[in-house]
Tab-separated table of C-alpha atoms and ligand atoms in Angstrom:
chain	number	residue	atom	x	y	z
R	16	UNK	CA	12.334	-11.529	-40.266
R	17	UNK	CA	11.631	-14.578	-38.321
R	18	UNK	CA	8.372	-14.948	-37.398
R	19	UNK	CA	7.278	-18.390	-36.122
R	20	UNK	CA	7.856	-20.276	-32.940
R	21	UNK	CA	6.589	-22.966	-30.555
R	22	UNK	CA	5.381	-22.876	-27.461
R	23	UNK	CA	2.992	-22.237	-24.934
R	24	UNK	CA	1.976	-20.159	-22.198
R	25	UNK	CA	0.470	-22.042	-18.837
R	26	UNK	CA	-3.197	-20.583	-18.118
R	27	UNK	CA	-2.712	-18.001	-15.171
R	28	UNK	CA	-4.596	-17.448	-12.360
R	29	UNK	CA	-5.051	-13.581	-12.872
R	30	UNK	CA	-4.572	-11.995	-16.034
R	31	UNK	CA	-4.386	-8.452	-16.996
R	32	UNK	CA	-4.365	-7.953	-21.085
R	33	UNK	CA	-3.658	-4.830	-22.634
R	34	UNK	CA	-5.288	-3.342	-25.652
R	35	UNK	CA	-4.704	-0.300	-27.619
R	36	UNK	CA	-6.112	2.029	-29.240
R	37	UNK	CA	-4.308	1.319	-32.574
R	38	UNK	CA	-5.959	-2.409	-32.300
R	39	UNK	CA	-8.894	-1.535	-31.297
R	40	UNK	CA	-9.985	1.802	-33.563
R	41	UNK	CA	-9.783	2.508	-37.250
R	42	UNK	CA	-6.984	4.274	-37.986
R	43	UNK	CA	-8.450	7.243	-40.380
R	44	UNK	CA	-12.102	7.340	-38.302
R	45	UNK	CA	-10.973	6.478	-34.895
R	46	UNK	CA	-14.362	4.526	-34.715
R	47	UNK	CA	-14.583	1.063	-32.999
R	48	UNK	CA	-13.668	-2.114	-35.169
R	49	UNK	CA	-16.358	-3.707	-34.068
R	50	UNK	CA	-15.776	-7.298	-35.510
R	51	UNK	CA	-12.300	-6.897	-33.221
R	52	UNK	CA	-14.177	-6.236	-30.471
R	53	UNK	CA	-16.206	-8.783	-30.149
R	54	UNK	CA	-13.379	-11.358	-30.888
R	55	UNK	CA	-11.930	-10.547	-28.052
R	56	UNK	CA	-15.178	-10.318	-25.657
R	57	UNK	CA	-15.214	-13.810	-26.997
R	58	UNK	CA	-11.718	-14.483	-25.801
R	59	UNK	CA	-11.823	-13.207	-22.750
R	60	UNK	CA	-15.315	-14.898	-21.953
R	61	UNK	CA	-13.597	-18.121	-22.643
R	62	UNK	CA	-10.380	-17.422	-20.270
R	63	UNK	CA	-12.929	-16.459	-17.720
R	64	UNK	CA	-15.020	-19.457	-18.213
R	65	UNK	CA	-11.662	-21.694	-17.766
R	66	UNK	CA	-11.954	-20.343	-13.914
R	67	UNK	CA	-8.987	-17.390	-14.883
R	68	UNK	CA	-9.398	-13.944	-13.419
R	69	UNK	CA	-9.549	-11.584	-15.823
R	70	UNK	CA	-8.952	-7.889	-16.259
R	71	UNK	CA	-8.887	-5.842	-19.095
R	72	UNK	CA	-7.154	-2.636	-19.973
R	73	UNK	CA	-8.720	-0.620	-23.068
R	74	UNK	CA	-7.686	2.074	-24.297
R	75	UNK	CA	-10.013	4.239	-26.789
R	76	UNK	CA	-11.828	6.534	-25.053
R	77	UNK	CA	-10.530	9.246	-26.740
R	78	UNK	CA	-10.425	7.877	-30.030
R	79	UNK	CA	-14.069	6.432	-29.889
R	80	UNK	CA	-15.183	10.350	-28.581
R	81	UNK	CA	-13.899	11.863	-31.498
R	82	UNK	CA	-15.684	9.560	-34.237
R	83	UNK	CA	-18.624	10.073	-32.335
R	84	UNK	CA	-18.308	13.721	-32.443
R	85	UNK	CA	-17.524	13.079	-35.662
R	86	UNK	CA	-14.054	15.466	-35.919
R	87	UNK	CA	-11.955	14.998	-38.449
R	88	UNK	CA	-9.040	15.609	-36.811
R	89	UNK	CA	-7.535	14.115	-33.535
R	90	UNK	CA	-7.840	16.605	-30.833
R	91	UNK	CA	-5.237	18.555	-29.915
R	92	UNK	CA	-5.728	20.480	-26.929
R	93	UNK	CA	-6.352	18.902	-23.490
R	94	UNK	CA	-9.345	20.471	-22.344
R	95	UNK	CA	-10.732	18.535	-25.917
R	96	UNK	CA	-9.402	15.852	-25.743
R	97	UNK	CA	-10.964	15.853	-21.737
R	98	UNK	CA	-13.988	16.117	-23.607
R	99	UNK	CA	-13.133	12.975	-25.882
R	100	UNK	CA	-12.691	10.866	-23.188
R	101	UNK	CA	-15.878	11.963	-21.545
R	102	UNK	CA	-17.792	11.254	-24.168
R	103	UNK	CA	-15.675	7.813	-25.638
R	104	UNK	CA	-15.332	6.431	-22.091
R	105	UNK	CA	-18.871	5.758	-21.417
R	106	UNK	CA	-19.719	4.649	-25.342
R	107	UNK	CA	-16.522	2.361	-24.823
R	108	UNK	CA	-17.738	0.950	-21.986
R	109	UNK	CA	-21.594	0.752	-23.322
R	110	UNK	CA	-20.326	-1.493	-26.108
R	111	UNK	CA	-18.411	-3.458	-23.808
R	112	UNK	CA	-21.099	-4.082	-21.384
R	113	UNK	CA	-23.667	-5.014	-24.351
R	114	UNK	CA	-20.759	-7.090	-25.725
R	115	UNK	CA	-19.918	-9.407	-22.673
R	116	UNK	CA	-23.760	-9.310	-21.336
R	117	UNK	CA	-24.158	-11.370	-24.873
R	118	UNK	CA	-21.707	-13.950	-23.457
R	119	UNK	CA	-23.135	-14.176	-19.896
R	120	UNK	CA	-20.425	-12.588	-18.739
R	121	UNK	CA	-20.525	-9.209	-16.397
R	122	UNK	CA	-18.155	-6.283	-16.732
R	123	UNK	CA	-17.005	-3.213	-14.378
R	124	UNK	CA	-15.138	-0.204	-14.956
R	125	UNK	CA	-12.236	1.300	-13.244
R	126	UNK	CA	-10.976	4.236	-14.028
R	127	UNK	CA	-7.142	5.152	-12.283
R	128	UNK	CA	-4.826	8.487	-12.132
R	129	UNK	CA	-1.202	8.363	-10.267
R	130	UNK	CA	-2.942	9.776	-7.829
R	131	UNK	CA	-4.945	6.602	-7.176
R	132	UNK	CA	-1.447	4.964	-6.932
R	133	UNK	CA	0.216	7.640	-4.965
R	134	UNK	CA	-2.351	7.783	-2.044
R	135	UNK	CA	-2.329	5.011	0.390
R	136	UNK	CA	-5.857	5.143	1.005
R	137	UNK	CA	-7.116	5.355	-2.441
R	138	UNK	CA	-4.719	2.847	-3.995
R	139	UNK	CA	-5.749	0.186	-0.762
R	140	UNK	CA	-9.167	0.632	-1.957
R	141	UNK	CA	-8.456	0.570	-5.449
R	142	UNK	CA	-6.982	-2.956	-4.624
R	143	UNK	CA	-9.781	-4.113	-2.498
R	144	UNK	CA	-12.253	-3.378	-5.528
R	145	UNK	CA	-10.628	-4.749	-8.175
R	146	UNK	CA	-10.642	-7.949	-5.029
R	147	UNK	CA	-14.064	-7.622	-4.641
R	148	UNK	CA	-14.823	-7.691	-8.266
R	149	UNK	CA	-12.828	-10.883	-9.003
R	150	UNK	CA	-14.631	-12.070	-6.099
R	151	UNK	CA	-17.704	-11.325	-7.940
R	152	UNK	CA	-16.458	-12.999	-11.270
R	153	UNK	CA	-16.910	-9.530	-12.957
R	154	UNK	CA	-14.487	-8.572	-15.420
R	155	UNK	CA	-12.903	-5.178	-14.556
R	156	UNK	CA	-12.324	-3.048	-18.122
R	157	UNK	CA	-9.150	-0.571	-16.819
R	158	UNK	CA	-8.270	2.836	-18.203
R	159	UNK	CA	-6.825	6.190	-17.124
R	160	UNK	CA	-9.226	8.422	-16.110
R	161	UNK	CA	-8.462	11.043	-19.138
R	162	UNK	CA	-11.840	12.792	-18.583
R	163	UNK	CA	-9.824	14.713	-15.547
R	164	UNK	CA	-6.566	13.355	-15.467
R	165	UNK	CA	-3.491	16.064	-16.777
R	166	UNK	CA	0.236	16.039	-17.118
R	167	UNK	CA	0.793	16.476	-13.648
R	168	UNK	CA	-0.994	13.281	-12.652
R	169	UNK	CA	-1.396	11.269	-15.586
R	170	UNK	CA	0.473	8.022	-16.230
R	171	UNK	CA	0.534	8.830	-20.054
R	172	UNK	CA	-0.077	5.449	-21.528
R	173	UNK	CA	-1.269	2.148	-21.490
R	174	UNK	CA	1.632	0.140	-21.637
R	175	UNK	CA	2.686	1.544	-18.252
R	176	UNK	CA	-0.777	1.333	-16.538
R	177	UNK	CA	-1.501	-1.900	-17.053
R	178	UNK	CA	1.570	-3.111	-15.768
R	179	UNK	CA	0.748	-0.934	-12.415
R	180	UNK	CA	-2.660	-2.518	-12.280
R	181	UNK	CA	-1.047	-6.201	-12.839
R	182	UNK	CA	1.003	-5.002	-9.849
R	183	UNK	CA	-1.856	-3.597	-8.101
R	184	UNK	CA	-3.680	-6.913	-8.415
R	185	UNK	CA	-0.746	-9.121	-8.212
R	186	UNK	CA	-1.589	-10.799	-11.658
R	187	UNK	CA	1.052	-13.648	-12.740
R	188	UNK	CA	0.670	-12.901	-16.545
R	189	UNK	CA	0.216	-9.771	-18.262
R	190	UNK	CA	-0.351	-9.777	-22.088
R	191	UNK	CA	0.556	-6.604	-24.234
R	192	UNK	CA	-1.873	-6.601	-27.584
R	193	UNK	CA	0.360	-4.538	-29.689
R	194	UNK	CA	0.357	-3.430	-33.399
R	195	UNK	CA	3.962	-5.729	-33.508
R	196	UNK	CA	4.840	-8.977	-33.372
R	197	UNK	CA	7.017	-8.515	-29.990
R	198	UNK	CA	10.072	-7.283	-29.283
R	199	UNK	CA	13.387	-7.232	-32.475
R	200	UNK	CA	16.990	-7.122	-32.531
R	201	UNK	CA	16.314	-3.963	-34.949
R	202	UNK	CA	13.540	-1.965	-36.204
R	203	UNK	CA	12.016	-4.428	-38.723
R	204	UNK	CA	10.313	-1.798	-40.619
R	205	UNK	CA	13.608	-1.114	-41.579
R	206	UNK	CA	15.790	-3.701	-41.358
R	207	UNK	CA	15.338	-7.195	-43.090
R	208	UNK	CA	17.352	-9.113	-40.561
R	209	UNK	CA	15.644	-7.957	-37.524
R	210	UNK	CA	14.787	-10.750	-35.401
R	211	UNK	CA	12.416	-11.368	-32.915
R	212	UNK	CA	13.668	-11.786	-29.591
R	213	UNK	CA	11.440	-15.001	-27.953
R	214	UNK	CA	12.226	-14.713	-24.261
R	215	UNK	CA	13.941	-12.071	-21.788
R	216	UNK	CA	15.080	-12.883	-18.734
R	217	UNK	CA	16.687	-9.629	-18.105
R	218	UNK	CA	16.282	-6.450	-19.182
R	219	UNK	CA	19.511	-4.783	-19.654
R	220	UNK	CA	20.980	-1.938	-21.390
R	221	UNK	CA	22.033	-3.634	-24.455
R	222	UNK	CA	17.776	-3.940	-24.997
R	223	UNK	CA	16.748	-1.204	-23.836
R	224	UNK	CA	19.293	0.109	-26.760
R	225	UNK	CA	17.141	-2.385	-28.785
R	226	UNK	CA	13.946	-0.983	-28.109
R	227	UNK	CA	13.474	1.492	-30.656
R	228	UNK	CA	10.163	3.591	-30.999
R	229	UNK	CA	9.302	1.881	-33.913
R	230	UNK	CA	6.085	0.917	-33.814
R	231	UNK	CA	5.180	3.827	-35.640
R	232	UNK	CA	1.394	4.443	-35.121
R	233	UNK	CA	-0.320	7.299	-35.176
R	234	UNK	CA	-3.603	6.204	-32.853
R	235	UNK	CA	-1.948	4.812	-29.765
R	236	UNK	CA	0.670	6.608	-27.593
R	237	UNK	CA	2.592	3.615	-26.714
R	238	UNK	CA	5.973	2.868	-28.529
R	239	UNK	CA	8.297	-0.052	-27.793
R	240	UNK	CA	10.555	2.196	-24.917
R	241	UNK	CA	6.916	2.409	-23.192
R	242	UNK	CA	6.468	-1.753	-23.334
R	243	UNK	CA	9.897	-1.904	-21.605
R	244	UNK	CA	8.842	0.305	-18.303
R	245	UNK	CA	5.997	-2.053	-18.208
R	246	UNK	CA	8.405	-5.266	-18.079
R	247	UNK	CA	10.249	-3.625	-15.890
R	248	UNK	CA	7.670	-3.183	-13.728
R	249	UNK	CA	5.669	-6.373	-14.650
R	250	UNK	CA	8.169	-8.825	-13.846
R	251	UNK	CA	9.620	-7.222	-11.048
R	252	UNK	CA	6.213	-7.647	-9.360
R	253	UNK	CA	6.668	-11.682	-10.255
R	254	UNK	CA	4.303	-11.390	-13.063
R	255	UNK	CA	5.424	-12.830	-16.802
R	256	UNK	CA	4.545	-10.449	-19.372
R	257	UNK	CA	4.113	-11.089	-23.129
R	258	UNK	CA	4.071	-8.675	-26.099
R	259	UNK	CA	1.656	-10.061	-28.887
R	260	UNK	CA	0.445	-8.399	-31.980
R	261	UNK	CA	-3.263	-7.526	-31.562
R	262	UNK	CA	-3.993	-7.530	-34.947
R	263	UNK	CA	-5.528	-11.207	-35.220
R	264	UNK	CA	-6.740	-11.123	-30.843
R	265	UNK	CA	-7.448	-15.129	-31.897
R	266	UNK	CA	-3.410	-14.806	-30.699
R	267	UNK	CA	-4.877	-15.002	-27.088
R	268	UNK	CA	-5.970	-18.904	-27.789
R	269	UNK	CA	-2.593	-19.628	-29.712
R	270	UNK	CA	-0.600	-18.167	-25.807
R	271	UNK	CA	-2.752	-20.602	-24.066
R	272	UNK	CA	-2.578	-23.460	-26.673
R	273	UNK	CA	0.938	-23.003	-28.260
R	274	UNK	CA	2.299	-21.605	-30.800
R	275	UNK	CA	2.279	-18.660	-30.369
R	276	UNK	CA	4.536	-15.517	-31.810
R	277	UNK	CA	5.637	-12.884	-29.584
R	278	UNK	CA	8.088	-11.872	-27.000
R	279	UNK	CA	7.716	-13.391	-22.983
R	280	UNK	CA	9.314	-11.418	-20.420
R	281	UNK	CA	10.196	-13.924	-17.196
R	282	UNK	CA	9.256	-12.119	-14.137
R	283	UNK	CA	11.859	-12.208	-11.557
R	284	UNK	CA	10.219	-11.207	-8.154
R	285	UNK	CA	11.857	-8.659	-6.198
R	286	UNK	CA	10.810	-8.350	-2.418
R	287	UNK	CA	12.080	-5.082	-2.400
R	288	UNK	CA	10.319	-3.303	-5.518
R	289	UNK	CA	7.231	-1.298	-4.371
R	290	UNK	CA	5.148	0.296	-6.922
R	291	UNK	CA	3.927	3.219	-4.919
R	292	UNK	CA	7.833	3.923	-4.528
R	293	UNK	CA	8.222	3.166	-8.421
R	294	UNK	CA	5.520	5.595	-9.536
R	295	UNK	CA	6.998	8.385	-7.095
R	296	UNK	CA	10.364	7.871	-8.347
R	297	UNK	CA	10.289	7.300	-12.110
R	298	UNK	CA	7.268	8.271	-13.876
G	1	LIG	N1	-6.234	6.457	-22.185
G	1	LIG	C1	-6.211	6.758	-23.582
G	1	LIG	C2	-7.591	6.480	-24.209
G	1	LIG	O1	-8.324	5.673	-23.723
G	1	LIG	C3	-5.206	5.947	-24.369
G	1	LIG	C4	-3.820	5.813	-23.820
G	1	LIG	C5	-3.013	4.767	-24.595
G	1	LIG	O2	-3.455	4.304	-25.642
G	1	LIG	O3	-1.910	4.416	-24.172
G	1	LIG	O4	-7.945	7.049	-25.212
């Protein structure tokens, strides 16, 4: 399994990272990893301190509502898990806000459905917030708005909605904190030989064949097939996108200060891709 490589990442303009809830919770609780956390409040301080816009997308609402509930088991029904979110969504963003305050730094929340992507009007005004916040220098913390949001107009994931909001905000790098290095040849859970695949500059059949679900955890809801859509959708909006393993988020400093391990998706603008249509179409 090859594992080490050289390079680095120019510091963006506007970056959207992605964390999930398999980085961010304890597997067996679903409580907060707190000494996580506040690595990468300190991370993202420092990008934002370098003059970088940054947005965050956090997953864990539902995850953080059930330790604090304290259920044993993950819930199962929607209507619970509704009332997960409710609950995790505003401790999430508590410990956020108490985190970054510490660092002089100021954080907002939005939560999205499709439907805020669907409507013109709401996803023009989604836009001109997350402007105005940038504008502000506050530091918007994304997630789907579980609390109300069901199959009918959910986006499902993370993976996916982040690359919608890097879209949204026309980002130029989005950053995938994943429990995996980046993207193999072959599952490597399985297979010794599996390599890590450094760049893409298009994604093709032959990886989406690749692309396995192999991550194989049991707190998050995204698998590899659900990093691809976001690639797609990423780069296709002219914004790079990397896939890093989130399990040391000190892997932020290595993108901006080379070497780093993980897989960087080339964005290929395409004047014709709109993400309203996108959404409407394929999701
Ligand atoms: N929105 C969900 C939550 O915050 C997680 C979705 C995901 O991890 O992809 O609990």
């Amino acid at each position: 399994m090859e594992t080490q490589q050289i390079r680095k990442v120019k510091l963006p303009k506007r970056v959207v990272i992605k964390i999930g809830s398999s980085s961010l919770n304890h597997e067996e609780t679903g409580g907060l990893n707190f000494t996580k956390l506040e690595k990468l409040v300190r991370e993202l301080c420092d990008l934002r301190n370098q003059g970088v816009d940054v947005c965050l997308v956090s997953s864990g609402a539902i995850a953080v509502g059930r330790s604090s509930m304290g259920m044993k088991e993950r819930p199962k029904t929607m209507a619970k898990k509704q009332a997960c979110a409710a609950v995790g969504q505003a401790r999430l963003m508590m410990t956020y806000q108490k985190m970054f305050s510490e660092y002089h730094q100021t954080a907002g929340q939005v939560l999205m459905t499709k439907k805020t992507m669907l409507d013109n009007v709401s996803r023009k005004n989604a836009q001109n917030t997350f402007e105005e916040l940038f504008e502000l220098g506050v530091i918007p913390i994304v997630n789907e708005n579980d609390t109300v949001s069901t199959y009918e107009i959910q986006f499902g994931d993370n993976d996916t909605l982040s690359a919608i909001v890097a879209s949204l905000i026309s980002a130029d790098l989005l950053i995938l904190l994943s429990d995996i290095d980046g993207l193999y040849t072959d599952d490597p859970h399985a297979n010794p030989n599996a390599k890590l695949i450094k760049d893409v500059d298009v994604i093709d059949e032959k990886l989406l064949h690749m692309a396995k679900e192999s991550t194989g955890s049991d707190v998050g809801t995204g698998g590899m097939a659900t990093k691809l859509t976001a690639a797609r959708i990423a780069t296709r909006s002219g914004c790079d996108m990397i896939i890093a393993n989130g399990k040391d988020v000190g892997i932020l400093h290595e993108i901006f200060e080379g070497d780093f391990t993980g897989t960087l998706f080339h964005q290929h603008y395409d004047e014709d891709f709109y993400i309203s249509d996108y959404i409407e179409e394929t999701l």
